[in-house]
Coordinates of C-alpha atoms and ligand atoms in Angstrom, one line a residue:
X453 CA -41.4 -77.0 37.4
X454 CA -42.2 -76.3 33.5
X455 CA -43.5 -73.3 33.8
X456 CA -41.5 -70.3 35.9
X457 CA -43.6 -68.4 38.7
X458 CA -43.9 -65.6 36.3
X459 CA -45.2 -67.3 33.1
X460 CA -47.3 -64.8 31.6
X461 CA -50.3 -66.2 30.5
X462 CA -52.9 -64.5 28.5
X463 CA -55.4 -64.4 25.5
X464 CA -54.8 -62.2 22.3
X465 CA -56.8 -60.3 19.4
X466 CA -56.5 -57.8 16.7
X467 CA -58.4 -54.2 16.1
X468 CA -59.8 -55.0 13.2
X469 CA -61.1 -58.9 14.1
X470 CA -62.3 -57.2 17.3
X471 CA -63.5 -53.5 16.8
X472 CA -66.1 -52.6 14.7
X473 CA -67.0 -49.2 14.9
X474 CA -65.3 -48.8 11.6
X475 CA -65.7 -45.3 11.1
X476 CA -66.5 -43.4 14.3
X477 CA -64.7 -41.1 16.1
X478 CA -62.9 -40.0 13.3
X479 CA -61.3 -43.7 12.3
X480 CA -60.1 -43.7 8.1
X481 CA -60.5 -46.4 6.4
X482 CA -58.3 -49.5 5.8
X483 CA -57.6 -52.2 3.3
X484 CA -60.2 -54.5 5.0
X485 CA -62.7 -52.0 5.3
X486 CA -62.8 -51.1 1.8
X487 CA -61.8 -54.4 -0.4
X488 CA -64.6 -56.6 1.9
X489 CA -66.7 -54.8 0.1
X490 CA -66.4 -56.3 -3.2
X491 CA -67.1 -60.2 -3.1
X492 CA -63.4 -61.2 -1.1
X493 CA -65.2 -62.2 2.3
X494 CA -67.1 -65.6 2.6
X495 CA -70.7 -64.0 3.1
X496 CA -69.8 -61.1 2.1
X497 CA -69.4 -60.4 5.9
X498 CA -67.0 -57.2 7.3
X499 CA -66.2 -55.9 10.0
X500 CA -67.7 -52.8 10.5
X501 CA -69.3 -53.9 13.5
X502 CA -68.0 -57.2 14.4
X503 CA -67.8 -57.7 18.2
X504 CA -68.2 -54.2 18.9
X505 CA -64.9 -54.0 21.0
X506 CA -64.7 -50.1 20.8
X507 CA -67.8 -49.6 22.5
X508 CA -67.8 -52.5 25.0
X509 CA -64.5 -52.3 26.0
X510 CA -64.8 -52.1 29.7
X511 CA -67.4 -54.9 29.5
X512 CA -64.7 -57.0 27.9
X513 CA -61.3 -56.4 30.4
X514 CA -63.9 -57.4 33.3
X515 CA -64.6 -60.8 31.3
X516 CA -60.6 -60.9 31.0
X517 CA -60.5 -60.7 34.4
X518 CA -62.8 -62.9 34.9
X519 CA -60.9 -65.7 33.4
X520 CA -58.0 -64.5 35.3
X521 CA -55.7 -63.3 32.2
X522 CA -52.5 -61.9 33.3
X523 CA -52.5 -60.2 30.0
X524 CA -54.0 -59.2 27.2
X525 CA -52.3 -59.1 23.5
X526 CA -53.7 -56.7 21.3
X527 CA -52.7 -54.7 18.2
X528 CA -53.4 -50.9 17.2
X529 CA -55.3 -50.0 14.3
X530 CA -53.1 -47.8 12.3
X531 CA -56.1 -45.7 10.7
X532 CA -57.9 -45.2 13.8
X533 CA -55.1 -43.1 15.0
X534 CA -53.8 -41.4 11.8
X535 CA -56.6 -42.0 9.2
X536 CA -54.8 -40.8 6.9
X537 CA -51.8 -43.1 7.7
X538 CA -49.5 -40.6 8.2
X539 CA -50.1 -36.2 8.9
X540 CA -53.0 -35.6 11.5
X541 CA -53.6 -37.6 14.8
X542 CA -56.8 -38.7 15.5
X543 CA -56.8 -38.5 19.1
X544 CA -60.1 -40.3 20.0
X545 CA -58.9 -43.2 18.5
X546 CA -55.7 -42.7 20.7
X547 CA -57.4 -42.3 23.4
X548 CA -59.3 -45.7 22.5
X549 CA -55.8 -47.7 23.9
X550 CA -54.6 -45.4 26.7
X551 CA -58.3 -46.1 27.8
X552 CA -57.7 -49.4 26.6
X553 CA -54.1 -49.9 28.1
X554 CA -55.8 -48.2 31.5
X555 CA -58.3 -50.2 32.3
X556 CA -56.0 -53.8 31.5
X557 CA -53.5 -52.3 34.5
X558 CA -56.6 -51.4 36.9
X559 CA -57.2 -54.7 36.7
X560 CA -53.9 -56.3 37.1
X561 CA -53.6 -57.0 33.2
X562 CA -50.4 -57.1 31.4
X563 CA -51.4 -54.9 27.8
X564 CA -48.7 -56.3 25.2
X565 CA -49.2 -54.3 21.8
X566 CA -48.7 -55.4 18.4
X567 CA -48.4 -52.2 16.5
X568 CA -49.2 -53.6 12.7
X569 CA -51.7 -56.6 12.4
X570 CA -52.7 -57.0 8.9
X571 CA -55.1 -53.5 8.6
X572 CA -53.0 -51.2 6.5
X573 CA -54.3 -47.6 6.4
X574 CA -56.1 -47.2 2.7
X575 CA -55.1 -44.0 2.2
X576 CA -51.1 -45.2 2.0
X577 CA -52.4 -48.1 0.2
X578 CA -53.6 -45.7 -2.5
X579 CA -49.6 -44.3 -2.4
X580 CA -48.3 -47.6 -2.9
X581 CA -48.6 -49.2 0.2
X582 CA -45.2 -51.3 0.8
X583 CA -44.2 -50.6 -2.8
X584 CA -43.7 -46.5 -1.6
X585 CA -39.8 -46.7 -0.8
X586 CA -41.4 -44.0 1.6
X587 CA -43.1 -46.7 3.4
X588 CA -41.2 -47.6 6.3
X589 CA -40.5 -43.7 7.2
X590 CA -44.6 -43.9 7.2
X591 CA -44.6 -46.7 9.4
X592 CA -42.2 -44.8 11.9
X593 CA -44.2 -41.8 11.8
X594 CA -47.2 -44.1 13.1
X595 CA -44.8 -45.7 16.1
X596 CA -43.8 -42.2 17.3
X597 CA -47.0 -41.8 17.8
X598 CA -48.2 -45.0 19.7
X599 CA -44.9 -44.8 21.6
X600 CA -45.1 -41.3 22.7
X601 CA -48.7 -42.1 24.1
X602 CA -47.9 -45.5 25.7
X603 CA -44.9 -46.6 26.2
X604 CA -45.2 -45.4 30.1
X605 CA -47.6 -48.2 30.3
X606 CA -47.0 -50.7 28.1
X607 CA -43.6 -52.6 28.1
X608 CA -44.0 -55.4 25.3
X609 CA -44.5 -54.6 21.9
X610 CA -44.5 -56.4 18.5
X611 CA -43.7 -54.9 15.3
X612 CA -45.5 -57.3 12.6
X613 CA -48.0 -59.5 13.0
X614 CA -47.7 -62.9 10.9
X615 CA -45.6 -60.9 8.2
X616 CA -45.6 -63.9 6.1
X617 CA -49.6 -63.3 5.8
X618 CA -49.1 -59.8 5.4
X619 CA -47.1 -60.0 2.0
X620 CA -47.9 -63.5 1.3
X621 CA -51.7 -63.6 1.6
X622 CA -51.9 -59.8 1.1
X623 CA -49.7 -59.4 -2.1
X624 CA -48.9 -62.6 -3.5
X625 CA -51.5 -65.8 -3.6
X626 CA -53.9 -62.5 -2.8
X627 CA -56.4 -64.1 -0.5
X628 CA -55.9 -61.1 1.8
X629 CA -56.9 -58.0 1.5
X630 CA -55.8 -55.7 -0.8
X631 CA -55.7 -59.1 -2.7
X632 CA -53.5 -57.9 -4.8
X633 CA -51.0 -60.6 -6.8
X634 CA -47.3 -58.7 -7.4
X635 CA -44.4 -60.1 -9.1
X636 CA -41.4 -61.3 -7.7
X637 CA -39.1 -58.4 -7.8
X638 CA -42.4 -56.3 -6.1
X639 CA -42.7 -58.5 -3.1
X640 CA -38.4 -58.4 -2.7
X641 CA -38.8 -54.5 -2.5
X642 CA -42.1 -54.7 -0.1
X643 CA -40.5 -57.2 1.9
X644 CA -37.3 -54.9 2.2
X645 CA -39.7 -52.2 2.9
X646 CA -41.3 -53.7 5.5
X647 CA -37.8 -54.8 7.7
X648 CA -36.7 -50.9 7.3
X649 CA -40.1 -50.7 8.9
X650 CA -39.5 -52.6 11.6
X651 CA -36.2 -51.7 11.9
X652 CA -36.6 -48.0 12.4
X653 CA -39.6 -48.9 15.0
X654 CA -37.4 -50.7 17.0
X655 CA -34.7 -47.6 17.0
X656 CA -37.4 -45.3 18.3
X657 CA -38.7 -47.5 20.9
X658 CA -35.4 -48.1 22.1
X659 CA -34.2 -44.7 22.0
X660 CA -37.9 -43.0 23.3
X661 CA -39.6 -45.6 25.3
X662 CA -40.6 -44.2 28.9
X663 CA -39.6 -47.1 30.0
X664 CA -37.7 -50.6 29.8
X665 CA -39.5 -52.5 26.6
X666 CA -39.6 -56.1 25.7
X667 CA -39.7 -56.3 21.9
X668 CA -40.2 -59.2 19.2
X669 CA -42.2 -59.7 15.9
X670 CA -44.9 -62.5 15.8
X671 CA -44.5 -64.3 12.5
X672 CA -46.0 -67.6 12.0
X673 CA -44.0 -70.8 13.1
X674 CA -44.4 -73.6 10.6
X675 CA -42.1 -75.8 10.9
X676 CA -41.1 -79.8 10.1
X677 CA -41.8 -82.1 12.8
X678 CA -39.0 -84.7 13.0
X679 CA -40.5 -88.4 12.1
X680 CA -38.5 -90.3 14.8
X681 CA -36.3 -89.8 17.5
X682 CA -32.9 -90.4 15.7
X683 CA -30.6 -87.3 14.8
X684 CA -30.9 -87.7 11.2
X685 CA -34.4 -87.3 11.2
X686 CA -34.4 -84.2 13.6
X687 CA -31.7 -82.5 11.4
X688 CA -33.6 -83.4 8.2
X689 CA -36.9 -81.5 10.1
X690 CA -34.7 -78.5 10.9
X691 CA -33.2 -77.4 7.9
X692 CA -36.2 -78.2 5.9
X693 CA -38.3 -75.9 8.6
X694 CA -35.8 -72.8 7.4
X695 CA -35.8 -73.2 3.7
X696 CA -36.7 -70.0 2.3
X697 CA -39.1 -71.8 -0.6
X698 CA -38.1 -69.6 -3.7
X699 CA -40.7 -67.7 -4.8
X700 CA -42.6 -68.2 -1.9
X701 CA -40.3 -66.7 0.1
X702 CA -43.2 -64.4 2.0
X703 CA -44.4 -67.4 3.2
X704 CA -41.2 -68.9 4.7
X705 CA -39.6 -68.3 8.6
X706 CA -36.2 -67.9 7.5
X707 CA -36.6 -65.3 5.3
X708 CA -38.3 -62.9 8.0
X709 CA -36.5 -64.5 10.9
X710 CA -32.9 -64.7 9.5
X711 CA -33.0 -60.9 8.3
X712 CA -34.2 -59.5 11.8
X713 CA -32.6 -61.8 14.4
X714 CA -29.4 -63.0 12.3
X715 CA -28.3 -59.8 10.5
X716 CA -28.6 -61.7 6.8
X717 CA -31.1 -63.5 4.3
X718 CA -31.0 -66.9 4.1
X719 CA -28.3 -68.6 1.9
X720 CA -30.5 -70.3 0.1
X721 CA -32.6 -67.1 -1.0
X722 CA -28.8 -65.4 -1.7
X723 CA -28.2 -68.8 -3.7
X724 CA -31.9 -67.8 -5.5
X725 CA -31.9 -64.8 -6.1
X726 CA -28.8 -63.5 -6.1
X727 CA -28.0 -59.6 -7.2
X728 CA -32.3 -59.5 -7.2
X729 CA -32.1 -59.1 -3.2
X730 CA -32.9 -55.7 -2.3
X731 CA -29.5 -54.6 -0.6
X732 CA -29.1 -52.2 2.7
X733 CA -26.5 -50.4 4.1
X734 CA -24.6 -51.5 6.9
X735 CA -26.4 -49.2 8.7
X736 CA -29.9 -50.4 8.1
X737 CA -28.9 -54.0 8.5
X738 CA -27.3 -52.8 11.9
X739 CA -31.4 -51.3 12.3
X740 CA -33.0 -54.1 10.8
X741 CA -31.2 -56.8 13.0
X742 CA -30.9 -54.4 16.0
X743 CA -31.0 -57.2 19.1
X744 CA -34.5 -58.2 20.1
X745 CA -35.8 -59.3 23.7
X746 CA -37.5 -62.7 22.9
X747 CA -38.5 -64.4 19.9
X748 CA -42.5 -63.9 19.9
X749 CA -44.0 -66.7 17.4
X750 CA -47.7 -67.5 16.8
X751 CA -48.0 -71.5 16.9
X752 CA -51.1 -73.5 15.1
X753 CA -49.7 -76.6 13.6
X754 CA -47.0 -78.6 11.6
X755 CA -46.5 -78.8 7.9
X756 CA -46.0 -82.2 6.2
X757 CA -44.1 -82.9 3.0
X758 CA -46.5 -83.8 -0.1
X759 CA -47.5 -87.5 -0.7
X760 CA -45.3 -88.3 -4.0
X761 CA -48.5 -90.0 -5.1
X762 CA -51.1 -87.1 -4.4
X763 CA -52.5 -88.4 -1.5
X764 CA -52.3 -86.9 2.3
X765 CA -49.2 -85.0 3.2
X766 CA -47.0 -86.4 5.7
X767 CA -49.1 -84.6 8.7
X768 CA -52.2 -86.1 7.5
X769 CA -53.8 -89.4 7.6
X770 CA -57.2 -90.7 6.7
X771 CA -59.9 -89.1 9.8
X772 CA -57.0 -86.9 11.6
X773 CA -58.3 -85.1 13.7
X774 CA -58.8 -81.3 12.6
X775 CA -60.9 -78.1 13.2
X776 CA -63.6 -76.5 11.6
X777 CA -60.9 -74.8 9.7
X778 CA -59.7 -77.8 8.3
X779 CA -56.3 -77.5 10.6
X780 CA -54.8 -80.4 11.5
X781 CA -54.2 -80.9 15.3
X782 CA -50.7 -81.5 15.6
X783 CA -50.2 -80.6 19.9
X784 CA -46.4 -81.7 18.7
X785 CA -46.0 -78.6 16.7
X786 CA -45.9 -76.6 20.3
X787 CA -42.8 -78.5 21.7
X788 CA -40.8 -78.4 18.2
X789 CA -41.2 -75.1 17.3
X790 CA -40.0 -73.2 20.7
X791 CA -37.3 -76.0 20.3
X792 CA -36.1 -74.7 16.7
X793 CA -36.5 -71.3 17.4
X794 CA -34.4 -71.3 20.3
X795 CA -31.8 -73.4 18.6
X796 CA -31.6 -70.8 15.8
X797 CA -32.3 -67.5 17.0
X798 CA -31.2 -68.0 20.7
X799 CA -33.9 -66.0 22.5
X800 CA -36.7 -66.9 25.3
X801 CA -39.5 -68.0 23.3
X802 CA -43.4 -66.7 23.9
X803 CA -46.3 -68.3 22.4
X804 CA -48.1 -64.6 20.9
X805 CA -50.9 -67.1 19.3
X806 CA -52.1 -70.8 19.6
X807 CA -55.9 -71.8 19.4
X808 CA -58.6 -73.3 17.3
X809 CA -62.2 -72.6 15.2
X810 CA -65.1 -74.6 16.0
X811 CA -68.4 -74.0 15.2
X812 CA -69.4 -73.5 19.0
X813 CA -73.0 -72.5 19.9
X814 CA -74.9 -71.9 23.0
X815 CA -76.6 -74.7 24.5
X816 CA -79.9 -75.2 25.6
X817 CA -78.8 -74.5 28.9
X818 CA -77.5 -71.3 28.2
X819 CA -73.3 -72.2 28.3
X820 CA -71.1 -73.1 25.6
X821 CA -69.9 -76.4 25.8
X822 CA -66.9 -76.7 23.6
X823 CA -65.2 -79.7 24.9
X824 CA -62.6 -79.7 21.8
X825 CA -61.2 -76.2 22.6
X826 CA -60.4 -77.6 25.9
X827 CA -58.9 -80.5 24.4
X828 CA -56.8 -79.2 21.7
X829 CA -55.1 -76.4 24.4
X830 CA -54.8 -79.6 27.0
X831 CA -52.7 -81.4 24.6
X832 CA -50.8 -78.4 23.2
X833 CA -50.1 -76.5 26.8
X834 CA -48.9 -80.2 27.9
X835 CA -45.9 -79.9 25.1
X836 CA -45.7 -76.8 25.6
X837 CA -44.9 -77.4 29.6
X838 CA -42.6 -80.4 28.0
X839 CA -40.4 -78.0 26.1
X840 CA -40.0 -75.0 29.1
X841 CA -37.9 -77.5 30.6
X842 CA -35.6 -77.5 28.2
X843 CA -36.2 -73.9 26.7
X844 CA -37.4 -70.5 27.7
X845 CA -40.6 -70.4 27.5
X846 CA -42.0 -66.6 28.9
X847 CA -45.4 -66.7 28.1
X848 CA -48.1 -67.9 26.5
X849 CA -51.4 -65.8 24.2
X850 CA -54.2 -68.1 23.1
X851 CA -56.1 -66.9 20.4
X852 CA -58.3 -65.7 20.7
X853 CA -60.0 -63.6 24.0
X854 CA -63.2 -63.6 22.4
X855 CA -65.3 -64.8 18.9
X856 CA -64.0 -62.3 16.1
X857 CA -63.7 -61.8 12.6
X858 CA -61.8 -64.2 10.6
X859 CA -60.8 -62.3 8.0
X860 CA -61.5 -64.0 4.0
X861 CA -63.2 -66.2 6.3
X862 CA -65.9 -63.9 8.3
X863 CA -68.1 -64.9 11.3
X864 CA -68.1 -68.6 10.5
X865 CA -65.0 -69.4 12.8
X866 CA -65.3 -69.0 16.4
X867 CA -61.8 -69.2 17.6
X868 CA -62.4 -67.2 21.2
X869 CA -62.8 -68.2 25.2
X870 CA -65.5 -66.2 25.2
X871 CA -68.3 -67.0 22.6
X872 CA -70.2 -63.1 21.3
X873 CA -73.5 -63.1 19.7
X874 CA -73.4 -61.0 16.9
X875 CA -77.2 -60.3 16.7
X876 CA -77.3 -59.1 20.3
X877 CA -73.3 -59.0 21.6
X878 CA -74.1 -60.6 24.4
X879 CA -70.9 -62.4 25.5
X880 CA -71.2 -66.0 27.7
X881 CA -67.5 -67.6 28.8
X882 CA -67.4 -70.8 26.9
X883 CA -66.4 -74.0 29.3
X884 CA -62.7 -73.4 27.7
X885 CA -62.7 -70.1 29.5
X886 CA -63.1 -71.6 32.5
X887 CA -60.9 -74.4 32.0
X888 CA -58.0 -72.0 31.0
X889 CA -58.7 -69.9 34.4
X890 CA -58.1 -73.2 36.1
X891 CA -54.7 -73.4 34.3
X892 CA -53.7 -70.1 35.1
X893 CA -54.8 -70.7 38.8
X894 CA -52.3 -73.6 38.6
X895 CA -49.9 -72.1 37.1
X896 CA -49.6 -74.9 34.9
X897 CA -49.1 -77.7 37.1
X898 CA -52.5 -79.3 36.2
X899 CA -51.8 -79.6 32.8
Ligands
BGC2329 C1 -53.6 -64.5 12.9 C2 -55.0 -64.1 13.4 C3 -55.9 -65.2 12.9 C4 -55.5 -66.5 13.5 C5 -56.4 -67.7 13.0 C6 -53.3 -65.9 12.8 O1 -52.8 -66.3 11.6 O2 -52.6 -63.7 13.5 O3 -55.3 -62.8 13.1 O4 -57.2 -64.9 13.3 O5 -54.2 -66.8 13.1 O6 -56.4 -67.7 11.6

């Protein structure tokens, strides 16, 4: 009995991957629409049009339903409701998710919102973006807005998306957009900036919902697997999975995870940095670390320790198997990291993300035969059933619904259920779609 009789078992994406319709209806522009413009973007691809989600949504819940999703993760776009990021409302583009958020219920469709998944307004950017010690009163002025519209219908909501990407990518290393490469003390202040962000979103959507919420963040979970079964080994894994790596703190699970669901950084970034930390009140850390409902995490694989002599790192080895983005498949990765983030933060665990890119096609005979996807999400839902025994497990998202934008990446990666031809948007149900129906059907117990 792995998985409980209400398992909620869905398929996720994000506005921008998804959308297109960049600027109609009134959208503004964000940091993705206006820096994948200048060279950033393999192809120099955007996403101005990209599966044309806006205009097709009613097209796409039916396919949802088709492959039997109990629900449907998706995430706002901040500038298609205030384009300006904060002042006037653009109330087409709200009415794009109560439509949205509609038409997933008439269908029997669980909507879970993300409110902030990587496509920061431009306009704010232009303020400062994270650096504006306004920023996280900007950020609640948005929520208000989401909340007030749908929060009668949608329960589960996520603050950040993948945080780590969002400053790490975004404003360190800079392979995300703004692509911008700050200093040290910068990213300390954003970071800070970003957890009075969250904090003050969760203390209006617990104080103004219209109705009981579930709420979590979705950061990335990249973690240590443990090399044998002994103790030692597991408790070298676990500590080593929530170091706070220095300067790459952004990049880290403690840092994010420790701050929101413990109330503190981690010692070892105290031990780092030291009178550097950004310091709150006690009355934002009582904000920032206000309780949460489950511990959402998005799952892809392991990380290994560097060869001393430059060769593979521990999670490699010669002809591993990996996907077209060059990701190991580690299905172990998806019983150790509910494990570790149950130990630590004490919560029921969902899965918001888990999938793969391949370079899937359609076949001669007009389907999509992607035999790996269904492989890969075999072996990881089977560890995944392995650790709800011992854990709570409440759901599970795999990424993605359909083909979409892969950010610095473009069209190349095809990470959906449902494969979309960009040249015509016609949408065909690869054979993992209907292998995960099957799953659903079952409730697991196939697996
Ligand atoms: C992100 C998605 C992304 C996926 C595959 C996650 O990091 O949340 O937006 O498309 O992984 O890279």
């Amino acid at each position: 009995m792995a998985f409980s009789k209400d398992f909620i078992w869905g398929a996720a994406a994000a506005s921008y991957q998804v959308e297109g319709a960049w600027n109609d209806d009134g959208k503004g522009p964000n940091v993705w629409d206006v820096s994948a413009k200048y060279g950033h973007i393999r192809h120099n691809e955007t996403a101005e049009v990209s599966a044309d989600h806006y205009h097709r949504m009613k097209e796409d819940v039916a396919l949802m339903k088709e492959l039997g999703l109990k629900a449907y993760r998706f995430s706002i776009s901040w500038a298609r409701v205030l384009p300006n990021g904060i002042g006037e409302v653009n109330e087409k583009g709200l009415k794009f998710y109560s439509d949205l958020v509609d038409e997933l219920i008439a269908n029997g469709i669980e909507p879970l919102a993300t409110i902030f998944h990587w496509d920061y307004p431009y306009a704010l950017d232009c303020l400062g973006g994270w650096k504006n010690k306004d920023s996280s009163d900007w950020f609640l002025e948005y929520t208000k807005v989401i909340i007030d519209a749908l929060s009668d219908r949608v329960k589960y909501w996520m603050t950040f998306n993948e945080p780590q990407c969002s400053l790490g990518c975004g404003y360190m290393v800079g392979v995300f957009a703004p692509f911008q490469k700050c200093s040290t003390p910068e990213l300390l202040e954003m970071g800070a900036n970003m957890f009075r962000a969250h904090g003050k979103a969760v203390k209006y959507i617990r104080e103004n919902a219209k109705q009981k919420c579930y709420i979590s963040m979705a950061p990335y979970g990249s973690i240590y697997c443990p090399e044998d079964d002994s103790e030692e080994a597991f408790n070298k894994a676990y500590n080593d999975s929530f170091k706070s790596e220095g300067e790459r703190f952004p990049f880290s699970m403690s840092y994010w995870s420790d701050v929101v669901y413990l109330g503190h950084y981690p010692e070892d970034m105290v031990e780092e940095f030291g009178d550097q930390l950004p310091q709150f009140t006690d009355e934002e850390w009582a904000m920032i670390s206000a309780p949460l409902d489950f511990y959402g995490v998005n799952i892809y694989y392991y990380k290994g320790y560097p060869s001393a002599d430059g060769g593979y790192d521990t999670n490699w080895y010669q002809g591993r198997p990996h996907t077209a983005l060059n990701w190991p498949v580690t299905p172990e990765a998806m019983y150790w990291v509910p494990k570790f983030m149950y130990k630590r933060y004490g919560l029921p665990v969902m899965i918001t993300e888990n999938g793969l890119s391949e370079h899937d096609w359609v076949c001669l005979d007009g389907k999509v035969h992607d035999s790996y996807r269904i492989d890969f999400t075999h072996r990881y839902l089977r560890e995944l059933s392995r650790v709800a025994d011992e854990v709570p497990v409440i759901g599970y998202m795999h990424w993605s619904v359909m083909d979409n934008y892969e950010w610095a990446e473009g069209f190349d990666e095809r990470f959906g259920l449902i494969y979309v031809d960009y040249q015509t948007q016609e949408r065909t149900i690869k054979d993992s779609g209907y292998w995960y129906k099957g799953v659903i059907e079952a409730n697991g117990e196939n697996l």
